[in-house]
Amino acid sequence: MPRLPDFHVEAPRPRNPRPIVSIGAGGIVRDAHLPAYKKAGFPVVAITDLDKSKAEGLAREFGIPRVLAGVGEAAAHAPRDAVFDIAVPASALVNVLPQLPDGAAVLLQKPMGETLSEARAILEICRTKRLTAAVNFQLRFAPNMLAARRLAESGALGKVHDMEVKVSVMTPWHLWSFLQKAPRIEILYHSIHYVDLVRSWFGNPRTVFAKTLVSPEAAQLAPTKSVIVMDYEDDKRVFIATNHSHYFSAESQESFVQWEGTEGAMRAQMGVNLNYPTGRPDTLRYVIRGDKEWKDAAVSGNWFPDAFMGTMGSLQAYVEGSSSVLPTSVDDAVDTMRVVEAAYISSSSGGIKLAEV
């Protein structure tokens, strides 16, 4: 059996962190971006938001020296080597990006627009302005996901042929006011993380089958339950199943990614989804053929906020030249948006009617 690896895997980091200018001061910035950058030692030098009081509050809380009055001022007064960390509604990206300096480094909060057409427009803006741009698909960099990748690459699982994402939780949708009238919710704003994670393992699927549904527990919202099948080779099973309205027992809630290989299996718990926003710890468990019991891999840290160090760190390392790879570049992220669009098209087109068989 291959020797088991060290499960402590470092996310990419720059040798010399660049100053960060935060455009947006919403909940995700407060709960994940800024705590991650503080933990990583990435300096945030300025912040702006349409609601100036939010920016001022986060500046006081995290010791950010400057509060700027809008994107234009942020672009004008940012240090030349600044990285712009943009966390605004997806529909606003096409208006924000043209205001940034040509050639800037930019990290865009997901999703990359609200539709595939918006994603392609964002990609074109980035190319025209020569932006070094990545999308914040940070689940790839969660500590347990990095450890899972290391375990698979060690050969201990054999050939991985099965990947399952299961989320059955109670999600408090009321915390996000912008989603209350959004035409797309579950796949675009949540399962997109899992779509991107699957793509990071297996690349683009051949075809996509999906159905997204309205929940009776959140009937006023767009669909918040989904099943997505990503079709690869005929000997691979890959699917994502989400239900954000499991309002019954906390004991029966689930939030995990599971891989199976010819020689073993592993399961990564995504604790942030459980009892959100308090959450539970992330874990990674594995079993090798011949073992009688599953074992716990020694991983530390959680998706929120630790994975956010990885997306910013990988962008900064790429810009400074210490890394040759930008894993979540806009050129790659547009393919995640293509899968999302395909899932919505599949959902609306429906299945095969029995009367036609």
mmCIF file of C-alpha atoms in Angstrom:
data_model
loop_
_atom_site.group_PDB
_atom_site.id
_atom_site.type_symbol
_atom_site.label_atom_id
_atom_site.label_comp_id
_atom_site.label_asym_id
_atom_site.label_seq_id
_atom_site.Cartn_x
_atom_site.Cartn_y
_atom_site.Cartn_z
ATOM 1 C CA MET A 1 0.000 0.000 0.000
ATOM 2 C CA PRO A 2 1.342 3.503 -0.784
ATOM 3 C CA ARG A 3 2.645 5.419 2.219
ATOM 4 C CA LEU A 4 0.005 7.803 3.573
ATOM 5 C CA PRO A 5 0.933 11.471 3.138
ATOM 6 C CA ASP A 6 1.208 14.339 5.585
ATOM 7 C CA PHE A 7 -2.309 15.768 5.713
ATOM 8 C CA HIS A 8 -1.152 19.293 6.523
ATOM 9 C CA VAL A 9 -1.086 21.003 3.126
ATOM 10 C CA GLU A 10 -0.277 24.694 2.722
ATOM 11 C CA ALA A 11 -2.393 26.774 0.369
ATOM 12 C CA PRO A 12 -0.423 28.885 -2.140
ATOM 13 C CA ARG A 13 1.166 32.014 -0.660
ATOM 14 C CA PRO A 14 3.183 34.895 -2.105
ATOM 15 C CA ARG A 15 6.713 35.530 -0.893
ATOM 16 C CA ASN A 16 5.912 39.234 -0.528
ATOM 17 C CA PRO A 17 2.208 39.980 0.082
ATOM 18 C CA ARG A 18 0.760 42.890 -1.878
ATOM 19 C CA PRO A 19 -1.595 45.508 -0.440
ATOM 20 C CA ILE A 20 -5.301 44.724 -0.828
ATOM 21 C CA VAL A 21 -8.066 47.189 -1.624
ATOM 22 C CA SER A 22 -11.477 45.801 -0.656
ATOM 23 C CA ILE A 23 -14.398 46.850 -2.837
ATOM 24 C CA GLY A 24 -17.420 45.760 -0.835
ATOM 25 C CA ALA A 25 -18.052 45.538 2.901
ATOM 26 C CA GLY A 26 -20.850 42.991 3.148
ATOM 27 C CA GLY A 27 -21.253 39.899 5.296
ATOM 28 C CA ILE A 28 -18.873 37.680 3.319
ATOM 29 C CA VAL A 29 -16.136 40.299 3.614
ATOM 30 C CA ARG A 30 -16.706 40.603 7.363
ATOM 31 C CA ASP A 31 -16.994 36.865 8.029
ATOM 32 C CA ALA A 32 -14.437 35.394 5.628
ATOM 33 C CA HIS A 33 -12.308 37.746 3.503
ATOM 34 C CA LEU A 34 -10.962 40.029 6.211
ATOM 35 C CA PRO A 35 -10.477 37.326 8.889
ATOM 36 C CA ALA A 36 -8.594 35.216 6.330
ATOM 37 C CA TYR A 37 -6.326 38.069 5.262
ATOM 38 C CA LYS A 38 -5.608 38.974 8.878
ATOM 39 C CA LYS A 39 -4.694 35.355 9.625
ATOM 40 C CA ALA A 40 -2.479 35.146 6.535
ATOM 41 C CA GLY A 41 -0.774 38.490 7.136
ATOM 42 C CA PHE A 42 -2.083 39.993 3.882
ATOM 43 C CA PRO A 43 -2.313 43.794 4.367
ATOM 44 C CA VAL A 44 -5.686 45.423 3.606
ATOM 45 C CA VAL A 45 -4.938 49.103 3.045
ATOM 46 C CA ALA A 46 -8.336 50.486 1.994
ATOM 47 C CA ILE A 47 -12.031 49.608 1.784
ATOM 48 C CA THR A 48 -15.106 51.065 0.106
ATOM 49 C CA ASP A 49 -18.798 50.250 -0.071
ATOM 50 C CA LEU A 50 -21.988 51.894 -1.322
ATOM 51 C CA ASP A 51 -22.992 51.949 2.355
ATOM 52 C CA LYS A 52 -20.154 54.014 3.795
ATOM 53 C CA SER A 53 -21.109 53.115 7.368
ATOM 54 C CA LYS A 54 -20.436 49.432 6.650
ATOM 55 C CA ALA A 55 -16.986 50.242 5.288
ATOM 56 C CA GLU A 56 -16.223 52.454 8.275
ATOM 57 C CA GLY A 57 -17.351 49.734 10.680
ATOM 58 C CA LEU A 58 -15.087 47.099 9.117
ATOM 59 C CA ALA A 59 -12.207 49.580 8.933
ATOM 60 C CA ARG A 60 -12.447 50.084 12.706
ATOM 61 C CA GLU A 61 -12.855 46.369 13.410
ATOM 62 C CA PHE A 62 -9.938 45.205 11.251
ATOM 63 C CA GLY A 63 -7.635 48.208 11.461
ATOM 64 C CA ILE A 64 -7.946 49.217 7.805
ATOM 65 C CA PRO A 65 -6.321 52.665 7.447
ATOM 66 C CA ARG A 66 -8.469 54.203 4.679
ATOM 67 C CA VAL A 67 -12.162 54.303 3.790
ATOM 68 C CA LEU A 68 -12.653 55.426 0.194
ATOM 69 C CA ALA A 69 -15.680 56.959 -1.496
ATOM 70 C CA GLY A 70 -16.443 54.524 -4.285
ATOM 71 C CA VAL A 71 -14.708 52.424 -6.928
ATOM 72 C CA GLY A 72 -13.342 55.439 -8.803
ATOM 73 C CA GLU A 73 -11.544 56.758 -5.736
ATOM 74 C CA ALA A 74 -10.327 53.266 -4.895
ATOM 75 C CA ALA A 75 -8.812 52.922 -8.355
ATOM 76 C CA ALA A 76 -7.261 56.394 -8.232
ATOM 77 C CA HIS A 77 -5.681 56.093 -4.775
ATOM 78 C CA ALA A 78 -4.727 52.405 -4.672
ATOM 79 C CA PRO A 79 -1.010 51.556 -4.508
ATOM 80 C CA ARG A 80 0.404 50.634 -7.902
ATOM 81 C CA ASP A 81 0.913 47.013 -6.871
ATOM 82 C CA ALA A 82 -2.489 46.662 -5.154
ATOM 83 C CA VAL A 83 -4.779 43.671 -5.534
ATOM 84 C CA PHE A 84 -8.458 44.610 -5.815
ATOM 85 C CA ASP A 85 -10.684 42.272 -3.801
ATOM 86 C CA ILE A 86 -14.170 42.744 -5.258
ATOM 87 C CA ALA A 87 -17.166 41.478 -3.299
ATOM 88 C CA VAL A 88 -20.220 43.111 -4.844
ATOM 89 C CA PRO A 89 -23.454 41.624 -6.234
ATOM 90 C CA ALA A 90 -22.667 39.534 -9.298
ATOM 91 C CA SER A 91 -24.744 41.792 -11.540
ATOM 92 C CA ALA A 92 -22.526 44.774 -10.614
ATOM 93 C CA LEU A 93 -19.254 43.267 -11.836
ATOM 94 C CA VAL A 94 -19.664 44.480 -15.432
ATOM 95 C CA ASN A 95 -19.913 48.037 -14.105
ATOM 96 C CA VAL A 96 -17.125 47.825 -11.521
ATOM 97 C CA LEU A 97 -14.389 46.202 -13.614
ATOM 98 C CA PRO A 98 -14.107 48.947 -16.283
ATOM 99 C CA GLN A 99 -13.292 51.458 -13.525
ATOM 100 C CA LEU A 100 -10.170 49.596 -12.394
ATOM 101 C CA PRO A 101 -6.663 50.449 -13.637
ATOM 102 C CA ASP A 102 -5.548 48.566 -16.742
ATOM 103 C CA GLY A 103 -3.274 45.655 -15.885
ATOM 104 C CA ALA A 104 -4.491 45.382 -12.281
ATOM 105 C CA ALA A 105 -4.705 42.158 -10.267
ATOM 106 C CA VAL A 106 -8.298 41.376 -9.293
ATOM 107 C CA LEU A 107 -10.085 38.739 -7.199
ATOM 108 C CA LEU A 108 -13.813 38.527 -7.954
ATOM 109 C CA GLN A 109 -16.254 37.121 -5.426
ATOM 110 C CA LYS A 110 -18.299 34.338 -7.026
ATOM 111 C CA PRO A 111 -20.421 33.927 -9.072
ATOM 112 C CA MET A 112 -18.850 35.331 -12.232
ATOM 113 C CA GLY A 113 -22.032 37.213 -13.121
ATOM 114 C CA GLU A 114 -25.583 35.951 -12.838
ATOM 115 C CA THR A 115 -25.689 34.267 -16.254
ATOM 116 C CA LEU A 116 -23.272 32.772 -18.741
ATOM 117 C CA SER A 117 -23.670 35.817 -20.993
ATOM 118 C CA GLU A 118 -22.589 38.058 -18.103
ATOM 119 C CA ALA A 119 -19.647 35.749 -17.413
ATOM 120 C CA ARG A 120 -18.513 36.046 -21.014
ATOM 121 C CA ALA A 121 -18.860 39.838 -20.844
ATOM 122 C CA ILE A 122 -16.741 39.861 -17.662
ATOM 123 C CA LEU A 123 -14.131 37.682 -19.349
ATOM 124 C CA GLU A 124 -13.974 40.082 -22.299
ATOM 125 C CA ILE A 125 -13.556 43.104 -20.008
ATOM 126 C CA CYS A 126 -10.714 41.364 -18.172
ATOM 127 C CA ARG A 127 -8.961 40.558 -21.447
ATOM 128 C CA THR A 128 -9.451 44.041 -22.892
ATOM 129 C CA LYS A 129 -8.099 45.716 -19.750
ATOM 130 C CA ARG A 130 -5.337 43.090 -19.350
ATOM 131 C CA LEU A 131 -6.492 42.315 -15.811
ATOM 132 C CA THR A 132 -4.934 39.392 -13.996
ATOM 133 C CA ALA A 133 -8.235 38.167 -12.650
ATOM 134 C CA ALA A 134 -9.397 35.166 -10.650
ATOM 135 C CA VAL A 135 -12.757 34.165 -9.181
ATOM 136 C CA ASN A 136 -13.102 33.360 -5.489
ATOM 137 C CA PHE A 137 -13.964 29.663 -5.850
ATOM 138 C CA GLN A 138 -12.300 29.027 -2.525
ATOM 139 C CA LEU A 139 -13.669 25.561 -1.644
ATOM 140 C CA ARG A 140 -10.761 24.086 -3.601
ATOM 141 C CA PHE A 141 -8.470 25.556 -0.931
ATOM 142 C CA ALA A 142 -10.308 24.449 2.225
ATOM 143 C CA PRO A 143 -7.793 22.583 4.427
ATOM 144 C CA ASN A 144 -9.682 19.283 4.269
ATOM 145 C CA MET A 145 -10.048 19.555 0.492
ATOM 146 C CA LEU A 146 -6.306 20.139 0.086
ATOM 147 C CA ALA A 147 -5.671 17.108 2.303
ATOM 148 C CA ALA A 148 -8.132 15.012 0.286
ATOM 149 C CA ARG A 149 -6.271 15.909 -2.887
ATOM 150 C CA ARG A 150 -2.966 14.942 -1.277
ATOM 151 C CA LEU A 151 -4.376 11.574 -0.167
ATOM 152 C CA ALA A 152 -5.725 10.811 -3.656
ATOM 153 C CA GLU A 153 -2.435 11.817 -5.289
ATOM 154 C CA SER A 154 -0.553 9.443 -2.976
ATOM 155 C CA GLY A 155 -2.286 6.539 -4.721
ATOM 156 C CA ALA A 156 -3.799 5.207 -1.499
ATOM 157 C CA LEU A 157 -7.337 5.266 -2.932
ATOM 158 C CA GLY A 158 -6.431 3.702 -6.254
ATOM 159 C CA LYS A 159 -8.395 5.054 -9.225
ATOM 160 C CA VAL A 160 -11.083 7.476 -8.055
ATOM 161 C CA HIS A 161 -14.341 6.604 -9.834
ATOM 162 C CA ASP A 162 -17.084 8.102 -7.653
ATOM 163 C CA MET A 163 -17.609 11.627 -6.261
ATOM 164 C CA GLU A 164 -20.726 12.570 -4.343
ATOM 165 C CA VAL A 165 -21.692 15.897 -2.775
ATOM 166 C CA LYS A 166 -24.556 15.741 -0.273
ATOM 167 C CA VAL A 167 -25.984 18.777 1.514
ATOM 168 C CA SER A 168 -29.136 18.387 3.594
ATOM 169 C CA VAL A 169 -29.299 21.313 6.016
ATOM 170 C CA MET A 170 -31.327 24.267 7.236
ATOM 171 C CA THR A 171 -30.111 27.379 5.448
ATOM 172 C CA PRO A 172 -31.351 30.736 6.789
ATOM 173 C CA TRP A 173 -31.926 32.435 3.428
ATOM 174 C CA HIS A 174 -33.278 35.562 5.132
ATOM 175 C CA LEU A 175 -29.683 36.549 5.967
ATOM 176 C CA TRP A 176 -29.114 37.525 2.321
ATOM 177 C CA SER A 177 -31.528 40.270 1.349
ATOM 178 C CA PHE A 178 -30.335 40.365 -2.274
ATOM 179 C CA LEU A 179 -31.486 36.762 -2.775
ATOM 180 C CA GLN A 180 -35.097 37.395 -1.785
ATOM 181 C CA LYS A 181 -36.077 38.296 -5.358
ATOM 182 C CA ALA A 182 -33.228 36.637 -7.253
ATOM 183 C CA PRO A 183 -34.361 34.501 -10.222
ATOM 184 C CA ARG A 184 -31.603 31.971 -9.546
ATOM 185 C CA ILE A 185 -30.427 30.904 -6.102
ATOM 186 C CA GLU A 186 -29.341 27.359 -5.292
ATOM 187 C CA ILE A 187 -27.096 26.348 -8.174
ATOM 188 C CA LEU A 188 -25.791 29.836 -8.950
ATOM 189 C CA TYR A 189 -24.985 30.892 -5.394
ATOM 190 C CA HIS A 190 -24.378 27.600 -3.578
ATOM 191 C CA SER A 191 -23.888 24.442 -5.620
ATOM 192 C CA ILE A 192 -21.598 26.409 -7.921
ATOM 193 C CA HIS A 193 -18.902 25.733 -5.291
ATOM 194 C CA TYR A 194 -19.362 21.994 -5.711
ATOM 195 C CA VAL A 195 -19.518 22.236 -9.495
ATOM 196 C CA ASP A 196 -16.179 24.039 -9.413
ATOM 197 C CA LEU A 197 -14.718 21.511 -6.978
ATOM 198 C CA VAL A 198 -15.753 18.612 -9.227
ATOM 199 C CA ARG A 199 -14.212 20.365 -12.229
ATOM 200 C CA SER A 200 -10.950 20.764 -10.291
ATOM 201 C CA TRP A 201 -10.873 16.951 -9.931
ATOM 202 C CA PHE A 202 -12.161 15.707 -13.270
ATOM 203 C CA GLY A 203 -12.230 18.672 -15.671
ATOM 204 C CA ASN A 204 -15.264 19.598 -17.736
ATOM 205 C CA PRO A 205 -18.062 16.999 -17.931
ATOM 206 C CA ARG A 206 -19.311 15.567 -21.223
ATOM 207 C CA THR A 207 -22.924 16.431 -20.416
ATOM 208 C CA VAL A 208 -24.969 17.784 -17.503
ATOM 209 C CA PHE A 209 -28.332 16.576 -16.176
ATOM 210 C CA ALA A 210 -30.061 18.626 -13.492
ATOM 211 C CA LYS A 211 -33.274 19.541 -11.749
ATOM 212 C CA THR A 212 -33.666 22.429 -9.322
ATOM 213 C CA LEU A 213 -36.883 22.779 -7.315
ATOM 214 C CA VAL A 214 -38.789 25.163 -5.091
ATOM 215 C CA SER A 215 -39.000 24.095 -1.446
ATOM 216 C CA PRO A 216 -42.315 24.395 0.432
ATOM 217 C CA GLU A 217 -40.270 25.738 3.356
ATOM 218 C CA ALA A 218 -39.014 28.626 1.182
ATOM 219 C CA ALA A 219 -41.841 28.899 -1.339
ATOM 220 C CA GLN A 220 -41.334 32.653 -1.750
ATOM 221 C CA LEU A 221 -37.841 32.099 -3.149
ATOM 222 C CA ALA A 222 -36.464 30.743 -6.405
ATOM 223 C CA PRO A 223 -35.543 27.019 -6.236
ATOM 224 C CA THR A 224 -33.401 26.065 -3.236
ATOM 225 C CA LYS A 225 -33.123 22.302 -3.825
ATOM 226 C CA SER A 226 -31.130 20.700 -6.643
ATOM 227 C CA VAL A 227 -29.768 17.500 -8.076
ATOM 228 C CA ILE A 228 -26.953 17.770 -10.629
ATOM 229 C CA VAL A 229 -25.371 14.836 -12.449
ATOM 230 C CA MET A 230 -22.058 15.620 -14.135
ATOM 231 C CA ASP A 231 -21.405 13.002 -16.810
ATOM 232 C CA TYR A 232 -17.817 11.877 -17.353
ATOM 233 C CA GLU A 233 -16.674 8.457 -18.501
ATOM 234 C CA ASP A 234 -19.183 5.636 -18.200
ATOM 235 C CA ASP A 235 -17.264 4.218 -15.230
ATOM 236 C CA LYS A 236 -17.521 7.435 -13.165
ATOM 237 C CA ARG A 237 -20.490 8.503 -11.041
ATOM 238 C CA VAL A 238 -20.481 12.181 -10.112
ATOM 239 C CA PHE A 239 -23.451 14.003 -8.615
ATOM 240 C CA ILE A 240 -24.436 16.886 -6.341
ATOM 241 C CA ALA A 241 -27.609 16.702 -4.227
ATOM 242 C CA THR A 242 -28.675 19.662 -2.097
ATOM 243 C CA ASN A 243 -31.657 20.360 0.157
ATOM 244 C CA HIS A 244 -31.526 23.596 2.133
ATOM 245 C CA SER A 245 -34.833 23.003 3.945
ATOM 246 C CA HIS A 246 -34.089 20.131 6.298
ATOM 247 C CA TYR A 247 -35.746 21.837 9.279
ATOM 248 C CA PHE A 248 -36.088 18.753 11.438
ATOM 249 C CA SER A 249 -33.253 17.190 13.375
ATOM 250 C CA ALA A 250 -29.787 18.700 13.529
ATOM 251 C CA GLU A 251 -28.533 15.163 14.088
ATOM 252 C CA SER A 252 -29.666 14.091 10.620
ATOM 253 C CA GLN A 253 -28.292 17.096 8.744
ATOM 254 C CA GLU A 254 -25.471 16.292 6.338
ATOM 255 C CA SER A 255 -22.841 18.301 4.492
ATOM 256 C CA PHE A 256 -20.064 16.315 2.867
ATOM 257 C CA VAL A 257 -18.061 15.417 -0.211
ATOM 258 C CA GLN A 258 -17.289 11.718 -0.618
ATOM 259 C CA TRP A 259 -14.862 10.082 -3.018
ATOM 260 C CA GLU A 260 -14.537 6.371 -3.706
ATOM 261 C CA GLY A 261 -11.626 4.693 -5.429
ATOM 262 C CA THR A 262 -10.658 1.153 -6.315
ATOM 263 C CA GLU A 263 -8.600 0.873 -3.092
ATOM 264 C CA GLY A 264 -10.285 3.214 -0.624
ATOM 265 C CA ALA A 265 -12.661 6.055 0.106
ATOM 266 C CA MET A 266 -12.703 9.392 1.943
ATOM 267 C CA ARG A 267 -15.307 11.846 3.173
ATOM 268 C CA ALA A 268 -14.809 15.555 3.842
ATOM 269 C CA GLN A 269 -17.343 17.281 6.080
ATOM 270 C CA MET A 270 -18.115 20.915 5.214
ATOM 271 C CA GLY A 271 -18.993 22.135 8.672
ATOM 272 C CA VAL A 272 -19.967 25.687 7.732
ATOM 273 C CA ASN A 273 -23.269 24.456 6.266
ATOM 274 C CA LEU A 274 -24.253 22.750 9.529
ATOM 275 C CA ASN A 275 -26.000 25.067 11.979
ATOM 276 C CA TYR A 276 -25.146 28.037 9.760
ATOM 277 C CA PRO A 277 -23.702 30.577 10.462
ATOM 278 C CA THR A 278 -22.200 29.076 13.645
ATOM 279 C CA GLY A 279 -21.085 25.960 11.808
ATOM 280 C CA ARG A 280 -19.181 22.889 12.922
ATOM 281 C CA PRO A 281 -15.556 21.879 12.339
ATOM 282 C CA ASP A 282 -14.432 20.605 8.955
ATOM 283 C CA THR A 283 -13.127 17.046 9.005
ATOM 284 C CA LEU A 284 -11.648 14.434 6.665
ATOM 285 C CA ARG A 285 -12.077 10.697 7.239
ATOM 286 C CA TYR A 286 -10.756 7.869 5.092
ATOM 287 C CA VAL A 287 -10.703 4.093 4.824
ATOM 288 C CA ILE A 288 -8.301 1.915 2.841
ATOM 289 C CA ARG A 289 -9.210 -1.525 1.479
ATOM 290 C CA GLY A 290 -8.588 -4.076 4.232
ATOM 291 C CA ASP A 291 -9.097 -1.588 7.091
ATOM 292 C CA LYS A 292 -11.883 -2.412 9.525
ATOM 293 C CA GLU A 293 -12.669 1.186 10.480
ATOM 294 C CA TRP A 294 -12.562 4.682 9.053
ATOM 295 C CA LYS A 295 -9.712 6.896 10.302
ATOM 296 C CA ASP A 296 -9.555 10.627 10.959
ATOM 297 C CA ALA A 297 -7.025 12.620 8.972
ATOM 298 C CA ALA A 298 -5.277 15.309 11.001
ATOM 299 C CA VAL A 299 -6.457 18.530 9.349
ATOM 300 C CA SER A 300 -6.713 21.961 10.932
ATOM 301 C CA GLY A 301 -8.732 24.946 9.835
ATOM 302 C CA ASN A 302 -12.078 25.336 8.088
ATOM 303 C CA TRP A 303 -13.520 26.368 4.731
ATOM 304 C CA PHE A 304 -14.526 29.677 6.375
ATOM 305 C CA PRO A 305 -12.235 31.584 6.639
ATOM 306 C CA ASP A 306 -9.107 29.526 5.855
ATOM 307 C CA ALA A 307 -9.900 28.713 2.218
ATOM 308 C CA PHE A 308 -10.061 32.426 1.422
ATOM 309 C CA MET A 309 -6.339 32.619 2.114
ATOM 310 C CA GLY A 310 -5.873 30.189 -0.766
ATOM 311 C CA THR A 311 -7.689 32.137 -3.480
ATOM 312 C CA MET A 312 -6.011 35.429 -2.583
ATOM 313 C CA GLY A 313 -2.679 33.706 -1.962
ATOM 314 C CA SER A 314 -2.718 31.886 -5.301
ATOM 315 C CA LEU A 315 -3.504 35.114 -7.168
ATOM 316 C CA GLN A 316 -0.742 37.028 -5.418
ATOM 317 C CA ALA A 317 1.782 34.226 -5.927
ATOM 318 C CA TYR A 318 0.923 34.135 -9.619
ATOM 319 C CA VAL A 319 1.234 37.909 -10.030
ATOM 320 C CA GLU A 320 4.637 38.022 -8.344
ATOM 321 C CA GLY A 321 5.867 35.102 -10.471
ATOM 322 C CA SER A 322 6.493 32.593 -7.673
ATOM 323 C CA SER A 323 3.718 30.371 -9.087
ATOM 324 C CA SER A 324 3.097 29.558 -12.742
ATOM 325 C CA VAL A 325 -0.521 28.501 -12.187
ATOM 326 C CA LEU A 326 -3.646 30.556 -11.432
ATOM 327 C CA PRO A 327 -6.175 27.807 -10.572
ATOM 328 C CA THR A 328 -9.338 29.928 -10.468
ATOM 329 C CA SER A 329 -8.536 32.348 -13.299
ATOM 330 C CA VAL A 330 -11.477 33.906 -15.128
ATOM 331 C CA ASP A 331 -10.545 31.753 -18.127
ATOM 332 C CA ASP A 332 -11.109 28.630 -16.012
ATOM 333 C CA ALA A 333 -14.050 30.035 -14.036
ATOM 334 C CA VAL A 334 -16.077 30.679 -17.175
ATOM 335 C CA ASP A 335 -16.234 26.894 -17.641
ATOM 336 C CA THR A 336 -17.756 26.542 -14.166
ATOM 337 C CA MET A 337 -20.342 29.098 -15.282
ATOM 338 C CA ARG A 338 -20.943 27.018 -18.432
ATOM 339 C CA VAL A 339 -21.758 23.984 -16.285
ATOM 340 C CA VAL A 340 -24.102 26.092 -14.133
ATOM 341 C CA GLU A 341 -25.887 27.375 -17.239
ATOM 342 C CA ALA A 342 -26.151 23.850 -18.614
ATOM 343 C CA ALA A 343 -27.712 22.728 -15.321
ATOM 344 C CA TYR A 344 -30.400 25.409 -15.528
ATOM 345 C CA ILE A 345 -31.106 24.587 -19.174
ATOM 346 C CA SER A 346 -31.395 20.892 -18.296
ATOM 347 C CA SER A 347 -33.716 21.660 -15.395
ATOM 348 C CA SER A 348 -36.082 23.737 -17.519
ATOM 349 C CA SER A 349 -36.097 21.325 -20.463
ATOM 350 C CA GLY A 350 -37.384 18.458 -18.321
ATOM 351 C CA GLY A 351 -36.953 14.708 -18.557
ATOM 352 C CA ILE A 352 -38.323 12.070 -20.881
ATOM 353 C CA LYS A 353 -42.119 11.771 -20.654
ATOM 354 C CA LEU A 354 -43.257 8.221 -20.048
ATOM 355 C CA ALA A 355 -45.988 8.673 -22.634
ATOM 356 C CA GLU A 356 -43.273 9.093 -25.247
ATOM 357 C CA VAL A 357 -41.499 5.838 -24.326
#
